[in-house]
mmCIF file of N, CA and C and ligand atoms in Angstrom:
data_model
loop_
_atom_site.group_PDB
_atom_site.id
_atom_site.type_symbol
_atom_site.label_atom_id
_atom_site.label_comp_id
_atom_site.label_asym_id
_atom_site.label_seq_id
_atom_site.Cartn_x
_atom_site.Cartn_y
_atom_site.Cartn_z
ATOM 1 N N MET T 4 -16.606 -26.250 -21.606
ATOM 2 C CA MET T 4 -17.580 -25.151 -21.452
ATOM 3 C C MET T 4 -18.896 -25.537 -22.115
ATOM 4 N N THR T 5 -19.969 -25.517 -21.343
ATOM 5 C CA THR T 5 -21.296 -25.806 -21.903
ATOM 6 C C THR T 5 -22.083 -24.505 -21.973
ATOM 7 N N THR T 6 -22.478 -24.128 -23.184
ATOM 8 C CA THR T 6 -23.230 -22.884 -23.376
ATOM 9 C C THR T 6 -24.717 -23.183 -23.505
ATOM 10 N N VAL T 7 -25.497 -22.422 -22.745
ATOM 11 C CA VAL T 7 -26.951 -22.564 -22.769
ATOM 12 C C VAL T 7 -27.524 -21.300 -23.409
ATOM 13 N N ILE T 8 -28.562 -21.460 -24.223
ATOM 14 C CA ILE T 8 -29.222 -20.289 -24.821
ATOM 15 C C ILE T 8 -30.716 -20.350 -24.505
ATOM 16 N N THR T 9 -31.306 -19.194 -24.276
ATOM 17 C CA THR T 9 -32.755 -19.122 -24.106
ATOM 18 C C THR T 9 -33.244 -17.804 -24.700
ATOM 19 N N PHE T 10 -34.556 -17.712 -24.883
ATOM 20 C CA PHE T 10 -35.151 -16.541 -25.526
ATOM 21 C C PHE T 10 -36.378 -16.086 -24.764
ATOM 22 N N GLY T 11 -36.682 -14.816 -24.841
ATOM 23 C CA GLY T 11 -37.917 -14.352 -24.233
ATOM 24 C C GLY T 11 -38.056 -12.842 -24.350
ATOM 25 N N THR T 12 -39.233 -12.364 -23.967
ATOM 26 C CA THR T 12 -39.498 -10.926 -23.990
ATOM 27 C C THR T 12 -39.058 -10.303 -22.664
ATOM 28 N N PHE T 13 -39.332 -11.006 -21.572
ATOM 29 C CA PHE T 13 -38.956 -10.565 -20.223
ATOM 30 C C PHE T 13 -39.478 -9.153 -19.943
ATOM 31 N N ASP T 14 -40.753 -8.923 -20.297
ATOM 32 C CA ASP T 14 -41.366 -7.610 -20.055
ATOM 33 C C ASP T 14 -41.982 -7.600 -18.654
ATOM 34 N N VAL T 15 -41.888 -6.487 -17.952
ATOM 35 C CA VAL T 15 -42.353 -6.365 -16.556
ATOM 36 C C VAL T 15 -41.748 -7.553 -15.785
ATOM 37 N N PHE T 16 -40.428 -7.542 -15.722
ATOM 38 C CA PHE T 16 -39.647 -8.685 -15.214
ATOM 39 C C PHE T 16 -40.183 -9.177 -13.862
ATOM 40 N N HIS T 17 -40.405 -10.493 -13.755
ATOM 41 C CA HIS T 17 -40.966 -11.061 -12.519
ATOM 42 C C HIS T 17 -40.238 -12.344 -12.138
ATOM 43 N N VAL T 18 -40.643 -12.937 -11.003
ATOM 44 C CA VAL T 18 -39.910 -14.087 -10.459
ATOM 45 C C VAL T 18 -39.970 -15.324 -11.372
ATOM 46 N N GLY T 19 -41.014 -15.448 -12.175
ATOM 47 C CA GLY T 19 -41.094 -16.562 -13.136
ATOM 48 C C GLY T 19 -39.962 -16.454 -14.158
ATOM 49 N N HIS T 20 -39.671 -15.220 -14.584
ATOM 50 C CA HIS T 20 -38.566 -14.985 -15.518
ATOM 51 C C HIS T 20 -37.231 -15.341 -14.848
ATOM 52 N N LEU T 21 -37.065 -14.862 -13.622
ATOM 53 C CA LEU T 21 -35.814 -15.117 -12.890
ATOM 54 C C LEU T 21 -35.578 -16.626 -12.744
ATOM 55 N N ARG T 22 -36.627 -17.343 -12.341
ATOM 56 C CA ARG T 22 -36.470 -18.784 -12.089
ATOM 57 C C ARG T 22 -36.118 -19.550 -13.356
ATOM 58 N N VAL T 23 -36.735 -19.206 -14.486
ATOM 59 C CA VAL T 23 -36.426 -19.951 -15.711
ATOM 60 C C VAL T 23 -34.976 -19.669 -16.125
ATOM 61 N N LEU T 24 -34.519 -18.437 -15.907
ATOM 62 C CA LEU T 24 -33.133 -18.102 -16.264
ATOM 63 C C LEU T 24 -32.142 -18.811 -15.341
ATOM 64 N N GLU T 25 -32.446 -18.856 -14.056
ATOM 65 C CA GLU T 25 -31.548 -19.545 -13.121
ATOM 66 C C GLU T 25 -31.489 -21.041 -13.425
ATOM 67 N N ARG T 26 -32.653 -21.620 -13.741
ATOM 68 C CA ARG T 26 -32.680 -23.055 -14.047
ATOM 69 C C ARG T 26 -31.993 -23.331 -15.382
ATOM 70 N N ALA T 27 -32.114 -22.405 -16.332
ATOM 71 C CA ALA T 27 -31.431 -22.566 -17.625
ATOM 72 C C ALA T 27 -29.917 -22.558 -17.407
ATOM 73 N N ARG T 28 -29.450 -21.619 -16.611
ATOM 74 C CA ARG T 28 -28.000 -21.489 -16.351
ATOM 75 C C ARG T 28 -27.433 -22.765 -15.729
ATOM 76 N N ALA T 29 -28.242 -23.457 -14.949
ATOM 77 C CA ALA T 29 -27.793 -24.676 -14.261
ATOM 78 C C ALA T 29 -27.517 -25.832 -15.240
ATOM 79 N N PHE T 30 -27.954 -25.688 -16.505
ATOM 80 C CA PHE T 30 -27.658 -26.713 -17.512
ATOM 81 C C PHE T 30 -26.240 -26.592 -18.067
ATOM 82 N N GLY T 31 -25.540 -25.496 -17.726
ATOM 83 C CA GLY T 31 -24.188 -25.320 -18.262
ATOM 84 C C GLY T 31 -23.411 -24.324 -17.458
ATOM 85 N N ASP T 32 -22.393 -23.720 -18.100
ATOM 86 C CA ASP T 32 -21.628 -22.724 -17.360
ATOM 87 C C ASP T 32 -21.587 -21.369 -18.054
ATOM 88 N N ARG T 33 -22.378 -21.201 -19.095
ATOM 89 C CA ARG T 33 -22.499 -19.884 -19.729
ATOM 90 C C ARG T 33 -23.932 -19.774 -20.239
ATOM 91 N N LEU T 34 -24.617 -18.695 -19.848
ATOM 92 C CA LEU T 34 -26.003 -18.502 -20.304
ATOM 93 C C LEU T 34 -26.097 -17.269 -21.202
ATOM 94 N N VAL T 35 -26.567 -17.501 -22.416
ATOM 95 C CA VAL T 35 -26.772 -16.436 -23.395
ATOM 96 C C VAL T 35 -28.280 -16.264 -23.572
ATOM 97 N N VAL T 36 -28.763 -15.013 -23.509
ATOM 98 C CA VAL T 36 -30.212 -14.771 -23.579
ATOM 99 C C VAL T 36 -30.568 -13.852 -24.757
ATOM 100 N N GLY T 37 -31.442 -14.331 -25.611
ATOM 101 C CA GLY T 37 -31.979 -13.514 -26.694
ATOM 102 C C GLY T 37 -33.241 -12.819 -26.202
ATOM 103 N N VAL T 38 -33.182 -11.504 -26.129
ATOM 104 C CA VAL T 38 -34.321 -10.703 -25.650
ATOM 105 C C VAL T 38 -35.043 -10.158 -26.887
ATOM 106 N N SER T 39 -36.342 -10.431 -26.975
ATOM 107 C CA SER T 39 -37.052 -10.120 -28.218
ATOM 108 C C SER T 39 -37.135 -8.618 -28.490
ATOM 109 N N ALA T 40 -36.897 -8.273 -29.735
ATOM 110 C CA ALA T 40 -36.916 -6.877 -30.177
ATOM 111 C C ALA T 40 -38.323 -6.288 -30.053
ATOM 112 N N ASP T 41 -38.393 -4.990 -29.858
ATOM 113 C CA ASP T 41 -39.694 -4.307 -29.844
ATOM 114 C C ASP T 41 -40.448 -4.595 -31.142
ATOM 115 N N ALA T 42 -39.736 -4.516 -32.262
ATOM 116 C CA ALA T 42 -40.376 -4.736 -33.572
ATOM 117 C C ALA T 42 -40.936 -6.154 -33.686
ATOM 118 N N LEU T 43 -40.253 -7.137 -33.091
ATOM 119 C CA LEU T 43 -40.735 -8.526 -33.112
ATOM 120 C C LEU T 43 -42.051 -8.635 -32.328
ATOM 121 N N ASN T 44 -42.125 -7.968 -31.183
ATOM 122 C CA ASN T 44 -43.362 -7.988 -30.381
ATOM 123 C C ASN T 44 -44.514 -7.328 -31.114
ATOM 124 N N LEU T 45 -44.194 -6.237 -31.778
ATOM 125 C CA LEU T 45 -45.217 -5.511 -32.530
ATOM 126 C C LEU T 45 -45.777 -6.403 -33.642
ATOM 127 N N ARG T 46 -44.889 -7.127 -34.296
ATOM 128 C CA ARG T 46 -45.304 -8.027 -35.388
ATOM 129 C C ARG T 46 -46.121 -9.198 -34.858
ATOM 130 N N LYS T 47 -45.644 -9.840 -33.763
ATOM 131 C CA LYS T 47 -46.255 -11.094 -33.302
ATOM 132 C C LYS T 47 -47.440 -10.869 -32.362
ATOM 133 N N LYS T 48 -47.352 -9.821 -31.513
ATOM 134 C CA LYS T 48 -48.393 -9.650 -30.496
ATOM 135 C C LYS T 48 -49.232 -8.410 -30.744
ATOM 136 N N ASP T 49 -48.850 -7.643 -31.766
ATOM 137 C CA ASP T 49 -49.610 -6.470 -32.138
ATOM 138 C C ASP T 49 -49.570 -5.362 -31.083
ATOM 139 N N ARG T 50 -48.604 -5.424 -30.160
ATOM 140 C CA ARG T 50 -48.446 -4.328 -29.204
ATOM 141 C C ARG T 50 -46.989 -4.260 -28.762
ATOM 142 N N LEU T 51 -46.606 -3.078 -28.280
ATOM 143 C CA LEU T 51 -45.243 -2.928 -27.778
ATOM 144 C C LEU T 51 -45.193 -3.397 -26.329
ATOM 145 N N PRO T 52 -44.055 -3.943 -25.871
ATOM 146 C CA PRO T 52 -43.923 -4.272 -24.455
ATOM 147 C C PRO T 52 -44.001 -3.003 -23.604
ATOM 148 N N VAL T 53 -44.279 -3.159 -22.304
ATOM 149 C CA VAL T 53 -44.312 -2.012 -21.390
ATOM 150 C C VAL T 53 -42.921 -1.377 -21.328
ATOM 151 N N PHE T 54 -41.905 -2.217 -21.163
ATOM 152 C CA PHE T 54 -40.523 -1.733 -21.104
ATOM 153 C C PHE T 54 -39.867 -1.895 -22.472
ATOM 154 N N SER T 55 -39.056 -0.900 -22.822
ATOM 155 C CA SER T 55 -38.421 -0.914 -24.147
ATOM 156 C C SER T 55 -37.390 -2.038 -24.231
ATOM 157 N N GLU T 56 -37.039 -2.331 -25.453
ATOM 158 C CA GLU T 56 -36.015 -3.340 -25.739
ATOM 159 C C GLU T 56 -34.721 -3.040 -24.959
ATOM 160 N N ALA T 57 -34.290 -1.770 -24.966
ATOM 161 C CA ALA T 57 -33.040 -1.396 -24.277
ATOM 162 C C ALA T 57 -33.167 -1.625 -22.772
ATOM 163 N N GLU T 58 -34.332 -1.300 -22.205
ATOM 164 C CA GLU T 58 -34.542 -1.501 -20.763
ATOM 165 C C GLU T 58 -34.595 -2.990 -20.423
ATOM 166 N N ARG T 59 -35.288 -3.776 -21.250
ATOM 167 C CA ARG T 59 -35.402 -5.221 -20.981
ATOM 168 C C ARG T 59 -34.037 -5.903 -21.090
ATOM 169 N N LEU T 60 -33.250 -5.465 -22.059
ATOM 170 C CA LEU T 60 -31.881 -5.997 -22.195
ATOM 171 C C LEU T 60 -31.033 -5.641 -20.979
ATOM 172 N N GLU T 61 -31.170 -4.402 -20.512
ATOM 173 C CA GLU T 61 -30.371 -3.927 -19.380
ATOM 174 C C GLU T 61 -30.673 -4.741 -18.119
ATOM 175 N N ILE T 62 -31.966 -5.000 -17.898
ATOM 176 C CA ILE T 62 -32.379 -5.769 -16.715
ATOM 177 C C ILE T 62 -31.839 -7.193 -16.797
ATOM 178 N N VAL T 63 -32.038 -7.852 -17.931
ATOM 179 C CA VAL T 63 -31.611 -9.255 -18.063
ATOM 180 C C VAL T 63 -30.082 -9.360 -17.979
ATOM 181 N N ALA T 64 -29.386 -8.406 -18.593
ATOM 182 C CA ALA T 64 -27.912 -8.441 -18.590
ATOM 183 C C ALA T 64 -27.336 -8.284 -17.186
ATOM 184 N N ALA T 65 -28.083 -7.621 -16.301
ATOM 185 C CA ALA T 65 -27.578 -7.352 -14.947
ATOM 186 C C ALA T 65 -27.695 -8.561 -14.016
ATOM 187 N N LEU T 66 -28.411 -9.605 -14.451
ATOM 188 C CA LEU T 66 -28.634 -10.759 -13.565
ATOM 189 C C LEU T 66 -27.363 -11.586 -13.399
ATOM 190 N N LYS T 67 -27.185 -12.093 -12.175
ATOM 191 C CA LYS T 67 -26.004 -12.895 -11.851
ATOM 192 C C LYS T 67 -25.904 -14.151 -12.716
ATOM 193 N N CYS T 68 -27.061 -14.733 -13.069
ATOM 194 C CA CYS T 68 -27.048 -15.992 -13.814
ATOM 195 C C CYS T 68 -26.864 -15.797 -15.327
ATOM 196 N N VAL T 69 -26.848 -14.544 -15.792
ATOM 197 C CA VAL T 69 -26.773 -14.275 -17.244
ATOM 198 C C VAL T 69 -25.378 -13.795 -17.630
ATOM 199 N N ASP T 70 -24.811 -14.421 -18.658
ATOM 200 C CA ASP T 70 -23.462 -14.054 -19.086
ATOM 201 C C ASP T 70 -23.457 -13.113 -20.289
ATOM 202 N N GLU T 71 -24.446 -13.246 -21.162
ATOM 203 C CA GLU T 71 -24.455 -12.437 -22.383
ATOM 204 C C GLU T 71 -25.891 -12.257 -22.879
ATOM 205 N N VAL T 72 -26.197 -11.088 -23.414
ATOM 206 C CA VAL T 72 -27.525 -10.868 -23.993
ATOM 207 C C VAL T 72 -27.387 -10.345 -25.421
ATOM 208 N N PHE T 73 -28.438 -10.575 -26.205
ATOM 209 C CA PHE T 73 -28.474 -10.002 -27.554
ATOM 210 C C PHE T 73 -29.939 -9.778 -27.907
ATOM 211 N N VAL T 74 -30.188 -8.992 -28.945
ATOM 212 C CA VAL T 74 -31.562 -8.723 -29.370
ATOM 213 C C VAL T 74 -32.015 -9.824 -30.329
ATOM 214 N N GLU T 75 -33.131 -10.480 -29.982
ATOM 215 C CA GLU T 75 -33.717 -11.486 -30.874
ATOM 216 C C GLU T 75 -34.592 -10.733 -31.879
ATOM 217 N N GLU T 76 -34.099 -10.641 -33.103
ATOM 218 C CA GLU T 76 -34.793 -9.834 -34.114
ATOM 219 C C GLU T 76 -35.981 -10.570 -34.732
ATOM 220 N N SER T 77 -35.861 -11.904 -34.826
ATOM 221 C CA SER T 77 -36.953 -12.652 -35.451
ATOM 222 C C SER T 77 -36.982 -14.093 -34.938
ATOM 223 N N LEU T 78 -38.187 -14.647 -34.795
ATOM 224 C CA LEU T 78 -38.351 -16.017 -34.292
ATOM 225 C C LEU T 78 -37.728 -17.026 -35.253
ATOM 226 N N GLU T 79 -37.718 -16.659 -36.518
ATOM 227 C CA GLU T 79 -37.225 -17.570 -37.554
ATOM 228 C C GLU T 79 -35.703 -17.709 -37.557
ATOM 229 N N GLN T 80 -35.017 -16.849 -36.804
ATOM 230 C CA GLN T 80 -33.548 -16.893 -36.810
ATOM 231 C C GLN T 80 -32.962 -17.774 -35.705
ATOM 232 N N LYS T 81 -33.826 -18.549 -35.028
ATOM 233 C CA LYS T 81 -33.341 -19.324 -33.862
ATOM 234 C C LYS T 81 -32.144 -20.210 -34.194
ATOM 235 N N ARG T 82 -32.235 -20.917 -35.305
ATOM 236 C CA ARG T 82 -31.126 -21.815 -35.664
ATOM 237 C C ARG T 82 -29.826 -21.017 -35.820
ATOM 238 N N ASP T 83 -29.907 -19.859 -36.480
ATOM 239 C CA ASP T 83 -28.705 -19.022 -36.682
ATOM 240 C C ASP T 83 -28.124 -18.587 -35.341
ATOM 241 N N TYR T 84 -29.013 -18.180 -34.403
ATOM 242 C CA TYR T 84 -28.530 -17.734 -33.088
ATOM 243 C C TYR T 84 -27.864 -18.885 -32.336
ATOM 244 N N ILE T 85 -28.460 -20.069 -32.399
ATOM 245 C CA ILE T 85 -27.894 -21.241 -31.706
ATOM 246 C C ILE T 85 -26.483 -21.506 -32.229
ATOM 247 N N LEU T 86 -26.327 -21.437 -33.554
ATOM 248 C CA LEU T 86 -25.018 -21.705 -34.159
ATOM 249 C C LEU T 86 -24.039 -20.563 -33.877
ATOM 250 N N GLN T 87 -24.531 -19.334 -34.005
ATOM 251 C CA GLN T 87 -23.677 -18.155 -33.785
ATOM 252 C C GLN T 87 -23.072 -18.141 -32.373
ATOM 253 N N TYR T 88 -23.896 -18.499 -31.376
ATOM 254 C CA TYR T 88 -23.421 -18.472 -29.981
ATOM 255 C C TYR T 88 -22.894 -19.842 -29.531
ATOM 256 N N ALA T 89 -22.775 -20.777 -30.468
ATOM 257 C CA ALA T 89 -22.255 -22.126 -30.196
ATOM 258 C C ALA T 89 -22.946 -22.752 -28.983
ATOM 259 N N ALA T 90 -24.277 -22.649 -28.973
ATOM 260 C CA ALA T 90 -25.040 -23.169 -27.832
ATOM 261 C C ALA T 90 -25.108 -24.700 -27.866
ATOM 262 N N ASP T 91 -24.905 -25.299 -26.694
ATOM 263 C CA ASP T 91 -25.002 -26.748 -26.551
ATOM 264 C C ASP T 91 -26.411 -27.150 -26.126
ATOM 265 N N VAL T 92 -27.110 -26.237 -25.439
ATOM 266 C CA VAL T 92 -28.448 -26.529 -24.924
ATOM 267 C C VAL T 92 -29.370 -25.333 -25.188
ATOM 268 N N LEU T 93 -30.562 -25.596 -25.685
ATOM 269 C CA LEU T 93 -31.606 -24.573 -25.812
ATOM 270 C C LEU T 93 -32.642 -24.863 -24.732
ATOM 271 N N VAL T 94 -32.901 -23.880 -23.885
ATOM 272 C CA VAL T 94 -33.881 -24.053 -22.805
ATOM 273 C C VAL T 94 -35.026 -23.066 -23.010
ATOM 274 N N MET T 95 -36.274 -23.562 -22.887
ATOM 275 C CA MET T 95 -37.445 -22.685 -22.950
ATOM 276 C C MET T 95 -38.472 -23.167 -21.926
ATOM 277 N N GLY T 96 -39.357 -22.274 -21.536
ATOM 278 C CA GLY T 96 -40.465 -22.670 -20.673
ATOM 279 C C GLY T 96 -41.399 -23.602 -21.435
ATOM 280 N N ASP T 97 -42.183 -24.400 -20.693
ATOM 281 C CA ASP T 97 -42.977 -25.430 -21.375
ATOM 282 C C ASP T 97 -44.230 -24.900 -22.069
ATOM 283 N N ASP T 98 -44.429 -23.566 -22.046
ATOM 284 C CA ASP T 98 -45.473 -23.022 -22.925
ATOM 285 C C ASP T 98 -45.027 -23.177 -24.387
ATOM 286 N N TRP T 99 -43.723 -23.453 -24.584
ATOM 287 C CA TRP T 99 -43.175 -23.662 -25.926
ATOM 288 C C TRP T 99 -42.907 -25.145 -26.195
ATOM 289 N N ALA T 100 -43.415 -26.034 -25.341
ATOM 290 C CA ALA T 100 -43.100 -27.467 -25.447
ATOM 291 C C ALA T 100 -43.310 -28.001 -26.868
ATOM 292 N N GLY T 101 -42.303 -28.668 -27.391
ATOM 293 C CA GLY T 101 -42.381 -29.281 -28.712
ATOM 294 C C GLY T 101 -42.074 -28.337 -29.863
ATOM 295 N N LYS T 102 -42.146 -27.012 -29.605
ATOM 296 C CA LYS T 102 -42.050 -26.037 -30.701
ATOM 297 C C LYS T 102 -40.637 -25.936 -31.291
ATOM 298 N N PHE T 103 -39.632 -26.314 -30.494
ATOM 299 C CA PHE T 103 -38.257 -26.128 -30.976
ATOM 300 C C PHE T 103 -37.509 -27.447 -31.128
ATOM 301 N N ASP T 104 -38.274 -28.545 -31.196
ATOM 302 C CA ASP T 104 -37.642 -29.865 -31.311
ATOM 303 C C ASP T 104 -36.779 -29.989 -32.571
ATOM 304 N N GLU T 105 -37.115 -29.202 -33.591
ATOM 305 C CA GLU T 105 -36.352 -29.281 -34.853
ATOM 306 C C GLU T 105 -34.876 -28.919 -34.680
ATOM 307 N N PHE T 106 -34.544 -28.235 -33.563
ATOM 308 C CA PHE T 106 -33.141 -27.841 -33.364
ATOM 309 C C PHE T 106 -32.338 -28.927 -32.645
ATOM 310 N N GLY T 107 -32.994 -30.061 -32.393
ATOM 311 C CA GLY T 107 -32.348 -31.196 -31.734
ATOM 312 C C GLY T 107 -31.162 -31.742 -32.514
ATOM 313 N N ASP T 108 -31.056 -31.368 -33.794
ATOM 314 C CA ASP T 108 -29.892 -31.839 -34.567
ATOM 315 C C ASP T 108 -28.634 -31.011 -34.301
ATOM 316 N N VAL T 109 -28.800 -29.800 -33.730
ATOM 317 C CA VAL T 109 -27.613 -28.973 -33.455
ATOM 318 C C VAL T 109 -27.353 -28.749 -31.963
ATOM 319 N N CYS T 110 -28.368 -28.982 -31.111
ATOM 320 C CA CYS T 110 -28.163 -28.840 -29.664
ATOM 321 C C CYS T 110 -29.214 -29.665 -28.921
ATOM 322 N N ARG T 111 -28.996 -29.786 -27.611
ATOM 323 C CA ARG T 111 -29.997 -30.443 -26.771
ATOM 324 C C ARG T 111 -31.135 -29.436 -26.544
ATOM 325 N N VAL T 112 -32.374 -29.897 -26.534
ATOM 326 C CA VAL T 112 -33.519 -28.992 -26.351
ATOM 327 C C VAL T 112 -34.264 -29.385 -25.075
ATOM 328 N N GLU T 113 -34.419 -28.417 -24.155
ATOM 329 C CA GLU T 113 -35.078 -28.689 -22.871
ATOM 330 C C GLU T 113 -36.223 -27.704 -22.648
ATOM 331 N N TYR T 114 -37.355 -28.206 -22.159
ATOM 332 C CA TYR T 114 -38.489 -27.348 -21.798
ATOM 333 C C TYR T 114 -38.690 -27.457 -20.291
ATOM 334 N N LEU T 115 -38.756 -26.325 -19.611
ATOM 335 C CA LEU T 115 -38.896 -26.334 -18.153
ATOM 336 C C LEU T 115 -40.302 -25.901 -17.749
ATOM 337 N N PRO T 116 -40.834 -26.488 -16.671
ATOM 338 C CA PRO T 116 -42.172 -26.076 -16.237
ATOM 339 C C PRO T 116 -42.208 -24.598 -15.862
ATOM 340 N N ARG T 117 -43.233 -23.901 -16.279
ATOM 341 C CA ARG T 117 -43.390 -22.479 -15.926
ATOM 342 C C ARG T 117 -43.700 -22.336 -14.444
ATOM 343 N N THR T 118 -43.319 -21.204 -13.888
ATOM 344 C CA THR T 118 -43.734 -20.879 -12.524
ATOM 345 C C THR T 118 -45.230 -20.593 -12.567
ATOM 346 N N PRO T 119 -46.028 -21.308 -11.742
ATOM 347 C CA PRO T 119 -47.475 -21.126 -11.834
ATOM 348 C C PRO T 119 -47.953 -19.743 -11.351
ATOM 349 N N ALA T 120 -49.096 -19.354 -11.850
ATOM 350 C CA ALA T 120 -49.849 -18.195 -11.339
ATOM 351 C C ALA T 120 -49.140 -16.848 -11.427
ATOM 352 N N ILE T 121 -48.183 -16.719 -12.349
ATOM 353 C CA ILE T 121 -47.625 -15.377 -12.558
ATOM 354 C C ILE T 121 -47.322 -15.188 -14.042
ATOM 355 N N SER T 122 -47.758 -14.049 -14.559
ATOM 356 C CA SER T 122 -47.460 -13.722 -15.955
ATOM 357 C C SER T 122 -47.499 -12.214 -16.124
ATOM 358 N N THR T 123 -46.789 -11.755 -17.153
ATOM 359 C CA THR T 123 -46.767 -10.322 -17.452
ATOM 360 C C THR T 123 -48.186 -9.814 -17.709
ATOM 361 N N THR T 124 -48.965 -10.599 -18.460
ATOM 362 C CA THR T 124 -50.336 -10.194 -18.792
ATOM 363 C C THR T 124 -51.171 -10.029 -17.522
ATOM 364 N N ALA T 125 -51.054 -11.007 -16.583
ATOM 365 C CA ALA T 125 -51.824 -10.934 -15.326
ATOM 366 C C ALA T 125 -51.363 -9.747 -14.484
ATOM 367 N N LEU T 126 -50.056 -9.478 -14.500
ATOM 368 C CA LEU T 126 -49.535 -8.340 -13.726
ATOM 369 C C LEU T 126 -50.058 -7.014 -14.269
ATOM 370 N N ILE T 127 -50.047 -6.877 -15.586
ATOM 371 C CA ILE T 127 -50.539 -5.640 -16.208
ATOM 372 C C ILE T 127 -52.008 -5.424 -15.835
ATOM 373 N N GLU T 128 -52.764 -6.516 -15.904
ATOM 374 C CA GLU T 128 -54.190 -6.481 -15.549
ATOM 375 C C GLU T 128 -54.383 -6.046 -14.089
ATOM 376 N N LYS T 129 -53.588 -6.666 -13.193
ATOM 377 C CA LYS T 129 -53.693 -6.397 -11.762
ATOM 378 C C LYS T 129 -53.335 -4.932 -11.460
ATOM 379 N N ILE T 130 -52.274 -4.441 -12.093
ATOM 380 C CA ILE T 130 -51.821 -3.073 -11.849
ATOM 381 C C ILE T 130 -52.870 -2.077 -12.387
ATOM 382 N N SER T 131 -53.425 -2.389 -13.548
ATOM 383 C CA SER T 131 -54.344 -1.426 -14.149
ATOM 384 C C SER T 131 -55.724 -1.424 -13.487
ATOM 385 N N THR T 132 -56.109 -2.548 -12.854
ATOM 386 C CA THR T 132 -57.429 -2.574 -12.228
ATOM 387 C C THR T 132 -57.351 -2.295 -10.703
ATOM 388 N N GLY T 133 -56.118 -2.364 -10.150
ATOM 389 C CA GLY T 133 -55.897 -2.038 -8.751
ATOM 390 C C GLY T 133 -56.300 -3.130 -7.780
HETATM 391 N N1 C2G J 204 -41.834 -18.088 -17.844
HETATM 392 C C1 C2G J 204 -41.916 -18.997 -16.781
HETATM 393 N N2 C2G J 204 -42.889 -18.842 -15.848
HETATM 394 C C2 C2G J 204 -43.780 -17.833 -15.937
HETATM 395 C C3 C2G J 204 -43.715 -16.901 -16.994
HETATM 396 C C4 C2G J 204 -42.717 -17.068 -17.959
HETATM 397 O O1 C2G J 204 -41.110 -19.944 -16.673
HETATM 398 N N3 C2G J 204 -44.742 -17.738 -15.004
HETATM 399 C C5 C2G J 204 -40.788 -18.282 -18.870
HETATM 400 C C6 C2G J 204 -41.351 -18.574 -20.266
HETATM 401 O O2 C2G J 204 -41.748 -19.927 -20.370
HETATM 402 C C7 C2G J 204 -40.157 -18.231 -21.144
HETATM 403 C C8 C2G J 204 -39.492 -17.074 -20.365
HETATM 404 O O3 C2G J 204 -40.027 -17.114 -19.025
HETATM 405 O O4 C2G J 204 -39.247 -19.334 -21.251
HETATM 406 C C9 C2G J 204 -39.772 -15.715 -20.992
HETATM 407 O O5 C2G J 204 -41.178 -15.577 -21.113
HETATM 408 P P1 C2G J 204 -41.784 -14.407 -22.021
HETATM 409 O O6 C2G J 204 -41.152 -13.132 -21.656
HETATM 410 O O7 C2G J 204 -43.269 -14.538 -21.986
HETATM 411 O O8 C2G J 204 -41.196 -14.792 -23.442
HETATM 412 P P2 C2G J 204 -41.986 -15.107 -24.758
HETATM 413 O O9 C2G J 204 -42.723 -13.892 -25.170
HETATM 414 O O10 C2G J 204 -42.702 -16.408 -24.596
HETATM 415 O O11 C2G J 204 -40.748 -15.347 -25.779
HETATM 416 O O12 C2G J 204 -38.355 -16.882 -29.046
HETATM 417 C C10 C2G J 204 -39.308 -16.731 -28.019
HETATM 418 C C11 C2G J 204 -39.757 -15.299 -27.961
HETATM 419 O O13 C2G J 204 -38.688 -14.468 -27.609
HETATM 420 C C12 C2G J 204 -40.959 -15.060 -27.109
#
């Protein structure tokens, strides 16, 4: 059994999110996803996500490619989460390239190219300006 772990906010869920999760799952046979807590977003981005933590977890948990979800309470706990879920591979989009190389001693670390031209920020902008 190869367990893959990934992390994200997954706010205003879009096809870029779906694709990174599907590609992450293809690295193993169990995908565990840490969905960032509302409080973590407030601390790091100074704003709350559009969808609440409970809603974002519900959406991600319902995906065919996702086996388990949990709340990512803090960015600094990544090593603990990797060990807790016995992850063999950590997958992130390449906007995080190089940022998690330090975990290479406990799992394989992979960065995947982002889906171009789509982001939560751009969607919010598009919806609000019409
Ligand atoms: N993503 C992607 N293509 C896009 C947009 C996002 O592949 N067009 C990927 C990101 O690279 C990331 C995942 O989707 O791997 C989730 O993206 P965000 O919701 O923006 O997550 P983020 O706020 O970067 O995660 O520990 C990390 C934190 O939880 C923050």
